[in-house]
Amino acid sequence: MTLTDVAPPQPRTSVAPRRRARGPASRRQLTAWMFLAPSLIVLVAFTLYPMAQAVYLSLTDYNLIKAAQFIGLDNYVELVSDPAFWNAFWNTVLYAAVVTPVTVVLALLFAVMLNQAFFGRTFVRTAIFLPFIVSLGIIAIAWSFLLDPNIGLLSYWLGQIGIVTEQGWLTDPRFAMPAVMMVGVWKFVGFYMVIYLAGLQSIPADLYEAAKIDGTNPWQRFRNVTLPLLSNQTLLVSVLALIATLQAFDQIYVMTRGGPFFTTETLVMLIYREGFQELRFGYASAISFVLLIFVFILSMVQYGWQRRRAVTY
Amino acid sequence: MATTMERANTRVIDVRDRRRLTLYRASKWLLAIVAIIIALLMLLPIIWLTLTAFKPEADIVTYPPTLWPRQFTLEHFVEVWERIPFAQLYVNTIIFAGGVTIISLFLDSMAAYALARLPFRGRGVVMVLILILLMLPFQVTLIPLYDMLNGLGLTNTLPGLIIPRMTNAFGIFFLTQFFLSLPRDLEEAARVDGASEWRIYRQVILPLAKPALLTLGLFHFQYNWNDLLWPLVMSSSLETSTLPAGLALFMGQHVVEYGLLMAGSLLALLPVIVFFLLIQRSFVAGIATTGLK
């Protein structure tokens, strides 16, 4: 025991077991698997198996009622030539390409602002973070009401300053996408702000003192001290935001159902429509694979970055 | 720090410094005003929702719309229980989110205990499996999962909603990381005394892991309370839905009844908001630290 106490925690896990393994080794093994069993059974049955099943279903024609019929790559062939798929694909790319940078930049600005002491700071922090806590599925109802062309306060205010849409924000093909994007930014900006705030608080104050003595202005200090030292947070937040935007669904389902004219139909919205409304389970599974590939690539980027970071620290 | 120092020196500094101090104070107030305006804009949907819930229907449809009610009423709060199976939705949501949270914390921590504290052959394989599942978007398994539960007759039921979420790769990963950081001494002492692994897990590790369990529990609770897609897919009727899905379904059928919808929404959001305001500190700290790990 004294020996293992001196050793750092890392090697201990590999040294201690060998010593113990000579004793009741098989019993220890069994205990470990007993602890794991409930979780593993659930994960295998309800995540891993459905995952494999999704691969198979994407190669079939299946509508829940009739038995699945194997059709090879036909779903994927159809996908490539399906304008609805490409529409959802590009909508998702557009949504992610706008919402991700806007959210990240706003989160950084808010974090820098809220890192200073001023009257009411706690209230402001809570207010910005609160949207992350509440259900987007529920609050999107209030958003669609705010944007209602006849009785919505926000469309009234926007009308007062000259921004008018005759059809209503959510039914006008030009404005529906910006509207759901705005709600997406609104929901997540506080979450990323908190990550940035944690990063800001880990920057040593003497770096700023030193920069001040060198006669730098606030912008130069932000540009040359804050930003580079937050690059870890920026990468993390960007990848998290990208993954989240690729899965956008809640506010779109509530506010527009993918309309008008499919201008807000994202990949997840299309999976829902093809799968649970048109009952084309095989085809919807094929679409979900496109999403999987996206998220997988992004996760790999993040994982690779975390490993690199673990080495340098 | 800077302000107290400056205040102490005010008497001896010259006019230029005094002007800089005034400028500094003015900029602080400007910052506060800008920040509070941003905060109010962020809160606008929640404020609007709250105030609208108290407006009579006639006030809601009056043009131009106003933020502040011209007249207050509680009729929507009374009506919502009759028009929507609202009590049922509430109970469903509490059982779903609460049930998933409790069961998942239990199963996650057991698995994490094995992965972090009990050396065994195959640990590497299990860890890789967890990492892969961590990256998997939930939507990919949605269709086969629905199909499977439908085959078992579990669609439109609470067990159907809960069972697939009884454990969670993120939870296992999160707790494994935390358990790895705990000191070994207590556990070794208990082992020497002849305590079983189950006892060590329950009486040594779990009490030590309270902050991590609390943070993860909040994650689970908030995620499931708020989830829309899964309950929407799993239940086709209002009676078996949760609050987000139930209200969305109701909105799809009765778009015009905004007073009712806002009252229902407010009642559905309230527990999460109150809960959050109470434990705000640890929740935000939990996010900040896990986000950086």
XYZ file of C-alpha atoms in Angstrom:
606
model
C 0.000 0.000 0.000
C 2.763 2.399 0.851
C 4.364 1.610 -2.465
C 1.246 2.374 -4.448
C 0.722 5.542 -2.428
C 3.972 7.017 -3.651
C 3.348 6.177 -7.288
C 1.488 8.781 -9.386
C -2.129 7.820 -10.171
C -1.519 7.031 -13.828
C 0.825 4.039 -13.557
C -0.993 2.794 -10.473
C -3.882 1.458 -12.482
C -1.530 -0.750 -14.483
C 0.737 -1.817 -11.611
C -1.796 -2.520 -8.899
C -3.995 -4.893 -10.894
C -1.110 -7.183 -11.761
C -0.296 -7.510 -8.088
C -3.894 -8.276 -7.236
C -4.525 -10.447 -10.247
C -2.497 -13.225 -8.681
C -5.112 -13.492 -5.916
C -8.808 -13.843 -6.651
C -8.271 -12.751 -10.252
C -11.280 -14.335 -11.858
C -13.600 -13.117 -9.094
C -12.386 -9.579 -9.608
C -12.970 -9.879 -13.328
C -16.458 -11.133 -12.705
C -17.212 -8.269 -10.296
C -16.131 -5.716 -12.880
C -18.365 -7.226 -15.523
C -21.260 -7.358 -13.074
C -20.927 -3.628 -12.518
C -20.792 -3.047 -16.258
C -23.499 -5.481 -17.274
C -26.642 -3.333 -16.865
C -25.152 -0.422 -18.792
C -23.623 -2.608 -21.468
C -26.867 -4.490 -22.037
C -28.791 -1.228 -22.434
C -26.146 0.353 -24.670
C -25.838 -2.701 -26.890
C -29.575 -3.298 -27.129
C -30.708 0.297 -27.574
C -27.792 2.033 -29.276
C -25.338 -0.369 -30.859
C -27.886 -2.819 -32.238
C -30.175 -0.069 -33.640
C -27.052 1.463 -35.157
C -26.300 -1.785 -37.029
C -29.977 -2.070 -37.830
C -29.880 1.419 -39.341
C -27.167 0.270 -41.755
C -29.341 -2.631 -42.826
C -32.550 -0.567 -43.028
C -30.851 1.994 -45.241
C -30.439 -0.831 -47.770
C -34.097 -1.773 -47.696
C -37.541 -0.609 -48.635
C -39.465 -0.607 -45.371
C -42.638 1.059 -44.209
C -43.241 -0.578 -40.798
C -46.226 -2.580 -42.061
C -44.726 -4.650 -44.857
C -41.574 -6.677 -44.135
C -38.326 -4.939 -45.043
C -37.301 -5.653 -48.610
C -33.601 -5.637 -49.463
C -32.927 -3.263 -52.336
C -29.159 -2.757 -52.108
C -27.935 0.773 -52.641
C -31.149 1.982 -54.286
C -31.925 4.395 -51.419
C -28.531 6.033 -51.784
C -28.933 6.224 -55.572
C -32.311 7.885 -55.065
C -30.787 10.212 -52.477
C -28.244 11.578 -54.924
C -30.918 12.463 -57.457
C -33.552 13.611 -54.953
C -34.050 17.381 -54.960
C -35.679 17.181 -51.499
C -32.509 15.642 -50.087
C -30.230 18.208 -51.697
C -32.530 20.972 -50.540
C -32.335 19.720 -46.937
C -28.618 19.141 -47.299
C -27.896 22.689 -48.453
C -30.324 24.146 -45.921
C -28.406 22.337 -43.184
C -25.078 23.555 -44.543
C -26.437 27.104 -44.795
C -27.891 26.961 -41.286
C -24.614 25.665 -39.851
C -22.494 28.078 -41.876
C -24.398 31.094 -40.566
C -25.385 30.066 -37.055
C -22.009 28.632 -35.987
C -19.816 31.717 -36.586
C -22.500 34.143 -35.392
C -23.007 32.194 -32.164
C -19.288 31.802 -31.497
C -18.474 35.477 -32.106
C -21.430 36.673 -30.024
C -20.524 34.259 -27.231
C -16.985 35.637 -27.186
C -18.203 39.255 -27.165
C -20.641 38.548 -24.344
C -17.959 36.717 -22.368
C -15.469 39.576 -22.707
C -18.172 42.055 -21.743
C -19.278 40.007 -18.730
C -15.732 39.432 -17.570
C -15.628 43.060 -16.411
C -17.165 44.111 -13.158
C -20.229 46.325 -13.479
C -23.605 46.899 -11.908
C -26.054 44.113 -12.747
C -23.532 41.663 -14.114
C -25.001 38.573 -12.433
C -28.445 39.387 -13.790
C -27.080 39.800 -17.308
C -25.158 36.518 -17.148
C -28.241 34.657 -15.984
C -30.411 36.277 -18.649
C -28.050 35.270 -21.448
C -27.666 31.742 -20.135
C -31.353 31.153 -19.417
C -32.376 30.260 -23.012
C -30.038 27.279 -22.833
C -31.981 25.930 -19.852
C -35.494 26.189 -21.214
C -37.033 23.813 -23.729
C -36.596 25.060 -27.287
C -39.655 23.039 -28.247
C -41.736 25.082 -25.810
C -40.134 28.506 -26.126
C -40.301 28.275 -29.928
C -44.067 28.573 -29.503
C -43.521 32.017 -27.935
C -41.088 32.891 -30.722
C -43.567 32.056 -33.454
C -46.134 34.137 -31.630
C -43.694 37.076 -31.351
C -43.209 36.861 -35.119
C -46.890 36.507 -35.968
C -47.691 39.078 -38.694
C -50.970 40.221 -37.110
C -50.535 40.139 -33.367
C -46.829 39.514 -32.808
C -44.897 42.136 -30.896
C -41.596 41.594 -32.673
C -43.071 41.847 -36.159
C -44.879 44.996 -34.993
C -41.639 46.534 -33.692
C -39.765 45.531 -36.846
C -42.586 47.058 -38.868
C -42.257 50.303 -36.894
C -38.613 50.631 -37.935
C -39.484 49.842 -41.541
C -38.683 46.155 -41.798
C -41.910 44.745 -43.109
C -42.921 41.447 -44.588
C -46.426 41.217 -45.973
C -46.601 37.442 -45.673
C -45.327 37.212 -42.100
C -41.841 36.218 -41.049
C -42.393 32.491 -40.811
C -44.442 32.159 -43.984
C -42.255 34.331 -46.183
C -39.662 32.128 -47.956
C -37.100 34.917 -47.659
C -37.364 35.386 -43.906
C -38.279 31.996 -42.476
C -34.702 30.703 -42.481
C -33.221 33.845 -40.859
C -35.962 33.600 -38.225
C -35.157 30.009 -37.223
C -31.445 30.867 -37.365
C -31.984 33.740 -34.946
C -33.725 31.407 -32.506
C -30.873 28.903 -32.836
C -28.309 31.567 -31.959
C -30.485 32.820 -29.112
C -30.690 29.329 -27.616
C -27.002 28.386 -27.589
C -25.050 31.633 -27.212
C -25.189 31.535 -23.392
C -23.803 28.005 -23.242
C -20.738 28.874 -25.303
C -20.381 32.135 -23.383
C -19.928 30.150 -20.170
C -17.126 28.097 -21.741
C -15.446 31.310 -22.908
C -15.872 32.901 -19.469
C -14.121 29.934 -17.853
C -11.313 30.398 -20.375
C -11.050 34.130 -19.730
C -10.798 33.588 -16.011
C -7.843 31.253 -16.486
C -5.781 33.946 -18.234
C -3.256 35.336 -15.709
C -3.817 39.037 -14.938
C -0.099 39.886 -15.077
C -0.119 39.214 -18.827
C -2.468 42.175 -19.194
C -0.393 44.268 -16.764
C 2.722 43.539 -18.811
C 0.930 44.427 -22.035
C -0.355 47.651 -20.446
C 3.159 48.681 -19.430
C 4.210 48.119 -23.027
C 1.709 50.830 -23.961
C -0.853 48.720 -25.786
C -4.459 49.824 -26.246
C -7.424 47.602 -25.251
C -7.942 46.349 -28.819
C -4.291 45.318 -29.094
C -4.528 43.506 -25.765
C -7.653 41.678 -26.935
C -6.058 40.839 -30.272
C -2.643 39.742 -28.951
C -3.348 38.392 -25.473
C -6.979 37.349 -25.121
C -7.676 35.812 -28.534
C -4.578 33.596 -28.783
C -5.023 32.348 -25.222
C -8.643 31.486 -25.965
C -7.864 29.503 -29.113
C -8.530 26.218 -27.303
C -11.977 27.397 -26.272
C -12.639 28.740 -29.749
C -11.913 25.389 -31.359
C -13.958 23.489 -28.787
C -16.896 25.859 -29.030
C -16.785 25.892 -32.843
C -16.866 22.101 -33.108
C -19.615 21.781 -30.482
C -21.635 24.476 -32.235
C -21.176 22.863 -35.646
C -22.313 19.468 -34.369
C -25.321 21.062 -32.672
C -26.350 23.100 -35.730
C -26.191 20.015 -37.974
C -28.879 18.508 -35.748
C -31.200 21.525 -35.723
C -34.797 20.409 -35.352
C -36.848 21.718 -32.412
C -37.553 25.322 -33.327
C -37.930 24.397 -36.997
C -40.535 21.770 -36.244
C -42.512 24.120 -34.014
C -42.142 27.347 -35.993
C -42.263 26.309 -39.643
C -42.505 22.484 -39.943
C -39.778 22.854 -42.588
C -41.800 25.338 -44.671
C -42.579 27.592 -46.377
C -41.867 25.634 -49.568
C -39.261 23.536 -47.723
C -36.987 26.564 -47.231
C -36.270 25.590 -43.619
C -36.227 21.814 -44.016
C -32.985 20.544 -42.493
C -31.622 16.986 -42.573
C -33.146 16.018 -39.217
C -36.452 17.563 -40.265
C -36.293 15.502 -43.465
C -35.479 12.320 -41.507
C -38.547 13.001 -39.379
C -40.764 13.705 -42.399
C -39.612 10.768 -44.542
C -39.527 8.375 -41.589
C -42.474 9.247 -39.413
C -44.835 10.996 -41.790
C -44.198 9.258 -45.124
C -43.214 6.016 -43.338
C -40.242 5.513 -45.648
C -37.995 4.067 -42.958
C -35.331 2.709 -45.304
C -34.940 5.994 -47.115
C -34.918 8.008 -43.886
C -32.187 5.713 -42.526
C -30.068 6.453 -45.575
C -30.443 10.191 -44.886
C -29.455 9.700 -41.257
C -26.194 8.212 -42.473
C -25.268 11.421 -44.197
C -25.748 13.131 -40.842
C -23.663 10.461 -39.105
C -20.771 11.023 -41.506
C -20.862 14.776 -40.865
C -20.879 14.422 -37.107
C -18.280 11.668 -37.146
C -15.799 13.762 -39.132
C -16.294 16.712 -36.788
C -15.935 14.530 -33.693
C -12.693 13.149 -35.066
C -11.375 16.681 -35.512
C -12.269 17.484 -31.929
C -10.847 14.217 -30.599
C -7.594 14.698 -32.501
C -7.299 18.204 -31.148
C -7.930 17.090 -27.571
C -5.239 14.438 -27.807
C -2.755 16.907 -29.213
C -3.617 19.300 -26.427
C -3.214 16.612 -23.770
C 0.361 16.067 -24.957
C 1.400 19.714 -24.971
C 0.114 20.373 -21.452
C -9.208 46.481 -6.990
C -8.532 49.340 -9.358
C -11.493 51.350 -8.119
C -10.548 51.231 -4.444
C -6.982 52.217 -5.243
C -8.158 55.099 -7.373
C -10.614 56.214 -4.761
C -7.930 56.285 -2.100
C -5.693 58.399 -4.272
C -8.323 60.839 -5.515
C -7.213 63.610 -3.185
C -3.614 63.637 -4.321
C -3.970 63.078 -8.055
C -4.097 65.943 -10.514
C -6.943 67.068 -12.754
C -5.964 64.839 -15.673
C -6.251 61.741 -13.546
C -9.546 62.925 -12.148
C -10.888 63.319 -15.667
C -9.686 59.840 -16.544
C -11.481 58.527 -13.478
C -14.738 60.173 -14.517
C -14.307 58.691 -17.982
C -13.676 55.289 -16.433
C -16.809 55.523 -14.315
C -18.881 56.698 -17.280
C -17.656 53.775 -19.370
C -18.666 51.375 -16.583
C -22.174 52.792 -16.563
C -22.362 52.672 -20.348
C -21.269 49.041 -20.239
C -23.896 48.260 -17.628
C -26.638 49.915 -19.683
C -25.669 48.111 -22.907
C -25.425 44.788 -21.074
C -28.799 45.181 -19.400
C -30.434 46.039 -22.738
C -28.916 42.866 -24.232
C -30.158 40.883 -21.248
C -33.701 42.217 -21.653
C -33.657 41.395 -25.372
C -32.529 37.850 -24.548
C -35.342 37.558 -22.032
C -37.932 39.037 -24.426
C -39.531 35.713 -25.444
C -39.788 34.619 -21.804
C -41.153 37.994 -20.650
C -43.598 38.068 -23.578
C -44.724 34.531 -22.823
C -45.272 35.335 -19.166
C -47.198 38.536 -19.726
C -49.274 37.136 -22.577
C -50.370 34.234 -20.415
C -52.149 36.813 -18.208
C -53.855 38.669 -21.078
C -57.503 38.040 -21.938
C -57.919 36.619 -25.452
C -59.416 39.930 -26.669
C -56.302 41.802 -25.535
C -54.026 39.337 -27.332
C -55.636 39.894 -30.729
C -55.855 43.703 -30.390
C -53.676 45.689 -32.770
C -51.129 47.138 -32.104
C -49.770 44.458 -29.768
C -48.363 45.585 -26.434
C -45.940 43.912 -24.106
C -47.772 44.874 -20.928
C -51.302 43.471 -20.562
C -54.091 46.058 -20.754
C -55.951 43.793 -18.370
C -54.914 40.829 -16.237
C -56.696 37.507 -16.118
C -56.068 34.023 -14.819
C -58.554 32.329 -17.151
C -55.912 30.640 -19.322
C -54.288 29.048 -16.306
C -57.635 27.615 -15.274
C -58.620 26.602 -18.776
C -55.400 24.887 -19.765
C -56.037 21.968 -17.414
C -59.377 21.296 -19.083
C -58.557 21.870 -22.722
C -55.303 19.893 -22.771
C -54.693 16.771 -20.662
C -52.209 19.044 -18.957
C -51.968 17.262 -15.618
C -51.279 14.063 -17.534
C -48.564 15.768 -19.577
C -46.985 17.100 -16.425
C -46.970 13.712 -14.711
C -45.573 12.078 -17.865
C -42.768 14.607 -18.084
C -41.864 14.275 -14.420
C -41.803 10.474 -14.636
C -39.857 10.510 -17.892
C -37.229 13.121 -16.966
C -37.030 12.106 -13.317
C -37.006 8.392 -14.059
C -34.295 8.673 -16.703
C -32.198 10.857 -14.397
C -32.329 8.517 -11.406
C -31.904 5.243 -13.301
C -29.205 6.641 -15.531
C -27.196 8.097 -12.648
C -27.294 4.690 -11.011
C -26.305 2.651 -14.068
C -23.792 5.223 -15.337
C -22.006 5.331 -11.997
C -21.880 1.544 -11.700
C -20.307 1.209 -15.130
C -17.962 4.103 -14.424
C -16.908 2.461 -11.154
C -15.871 -0.679 -13.014
C -14.070 1.307 -15.703
C -12.226 3.609 -13.325
C -11.580 1.466 -10.247
C -11.720 -2.217 -11.163
C -8.998 -3.390 -13.503
C -10.278 -6.116 -15.809
C -9.514 -7.593 -19.190
C -11.490 -5.920 -21.945
C -11.502 -2.471 -20.372
C -9.886 -0.959 -23.479
C -12.559 -2.415 -25.737
C -15.361 -1.065 -23.538
C -13.759 2.400 -23.413
C -13.486 2.490 -27.212
C -17.122 1.434 -27.473
C -18.145 4.279 -25.135
C -16.135 6.803 -27.145
C -17.738 5.655 -30.405
C -21.225 5.867 -28.916
C -20.363 9.333 -27.617
C -19.967 10.559 -31.189
C -23.089 8.900 -32.543
C -25.877 11.357 -33.338
C -29.044 10.169 -31.648
C -31.075 10.660 -34.836
C -29.246 7.800 -36.556
C -30.691 5.187 -34.223
C -34.094 6.853 -34.055
C -35.846 4.809 -36.741
C -34.629 1.301 -35.809
C -35.213 2.132 -32.156
C -38.776 3.176 -32.847
C -39.262 0.069 -34.966
C -37.928 -2.162 -32.216
C -40.018 -0.600 -29.433
C -43.033 -0.672 -31.688
C -42.466 -4.416 -32.161
C -42.374 -4.804 -28.383
C -45.586 -2.831 -28.026
C -43.839 -0.059 -26.097
C -44.648 2.929 -28.281
C -47.062 5.369 -26.635
C -45.922 4.197 -23.192
C -43.652 5.704 -20.561
C -41.402 2.621 -20.270
C -40.863 2.877 -24.027
C -39.675 6.455 -23.561
C -37.471 5.650 -20.570
C -35.855 2.266 -21.266
C -33.531 3.262 -24.142
C -32.272 6.166 -22.034
C -31.524 4.149 -18.881
C -27.838 4.666 -19.435
C -25.829 7.012 -21.507
C -22.330 6.988 -23.006
C -21.751 10.612 -22.019
C -22.698 9.898 -18.412
C -20.407 6.885 -18.190
C -17.546 8.814 -19.740
C -18.094 11.846 -17.531
C -18.202 9.806 -14.304
C -15.270 7.591 -15.332
C -13.124 10.696 -15.722
C -14.257 11.920 -12.335
C -13.749 8.583 -10.546
C -10.222 8.321 -11.961
C -9.337 11.543 -10.164
C -10.439 10.288 -6.709
C -7.707 9.174 -4.268
C -7.288 5.435 -3.738
C -6.489 5.392 -0.016
C -10.031 5.158 1.373
C -10.988 2.456 -1.045
C -7.830 0.424 -0.351
C -8.442 0.683 3.392
C -11.988 -0.579 2.950
C -10.713 -3.401 0.769
C -8.179 -4.436 3.408
C -11.026 -4.470 5.925
C -12.754 -6.957 3.690
C -15.523 -4.752 2.274
C -17.151 -6.001 -0.906
C -16.818 -3.991 -4.138
C -20.500 -3.215 -3.953
C -20.053 -1.704 -0.497
C -17.026 0.283 -1.597
C -18.976 1.616 -4.561
C -21.963 2.537 -2.429
C -20.324 3.795 0.757
C -16.972 5.163 -0.375
C -17.145 6.209 -4.010
C -20.722 7.461 -4.373
C -20.537 9.894 -1.406
C -17.241 11.246 -2.735
C -18.780 11.695 -6.183
C -21.716 13.830 -5.021
C -20.770 17.007 -6.943
C -20.207 15.080 -10.170
C -23.453 13.157 -9.717
C -25.338 16.385 -9.096
C -23.956 18.045 -12.232
C -24.660 14.998 -14.373
C -28.107 14.629 -12.849
C -28.931 18.188 -13.842
C -27.713 17.535 -17.362
C -29.875 14.431 -17.651
C -32.927 16.073 -16.124
C -32.790 19.225 -18.194
C -32.039 17.345 -21.432
C -34.931 14.941 -21.039
C -37.403 17.486 -19.673
C -36.700 19.623 -22.736
C -36.397 16.933 -25.373
C -38.833 17.265 -28.255
C -37.913 14.803 -31.019
C -37.878 11.572 -28.997
C -41.263 12.013 -27.253
C -42.711 13.345 -30.514
C -41.681 10.181 -32.335
C -42.641 7.807 -29.544
C -46.130 9.069 -28.836
C -48.818 9.891 -31.292
C -51.409 11.203 -28.833
C -51.473 14.049 -26.345
C -52.131 11.728 -23.398
C -48.861 9.837 -23.704
C -46.676 12.839 -24.599
C -44.371 14.976 -22.556
C -44.828 18.747 -22.210
C -42.737 19.943 -25.188
C -44.199 17.365 -27.571
C -47.711 17.731 -26.156
C -47.731 21.506 -26.509
C -46.242 21.291 -30.016
C -48.910 18.779 -31.009
C -51.607 21.008 -29.494
C -50.207 24.034 -31.291
C -50.278 22.138 -34.581
C -53.985 21.523 -34.142
C -55.089 24.825 -32.571
C -52.777 27.523 -33.855
C -54.946 30.422 -32.757
C -55.259 29.785 -29.031
C -52.182 31.635 -27.983
C -53.334 32.630 -24.501
C -53.821 28.994 -23.612
C -50.526 27.976 -25.208
C -48.613 30.670 -23.349
C -50.134 29.703 -19.998
C -49.306 26.063 -20.660
C -45.789 26.941 -21.791
C -45.184 29.064 -18.719
C -46.303 26.271 -16.403
C -44.093 23.827 -18.326
C -41.006 26.053 -18.173
C -41.385 27.143 -14.578
C -39.977 24.069 -12.778
C -36.820 24.050 -14.896
C -36.288 27.792 -14.483
C -36.809 27.696 -10.709
C -34.607 24.627 -10.424
C -31.915 26.358 -12.442
C -32.024 29.587 -10.453
C -31.625 27.571 -7.262
C -28.580 25.594 -8.344
C -27.258 28.009 -10.967
C -23.744 28.104 -9.515
C -22.948 24.420 -9.583
C -24.673 23.946 -12.927
C -22.671 26.658 -14.659
C -19.469 25.520 -12.961
C -20.216 21.978 -14.114
C -20.611 23.127 -17.694
C -17.475 25.243 -17.578
C -15.314 22.429 -16.273
C -16.732 19.631 -18.404
C -16.559 21.856 -21.428
C -12.861 22.265 -20.912
C -12.054 18.628 -20.264
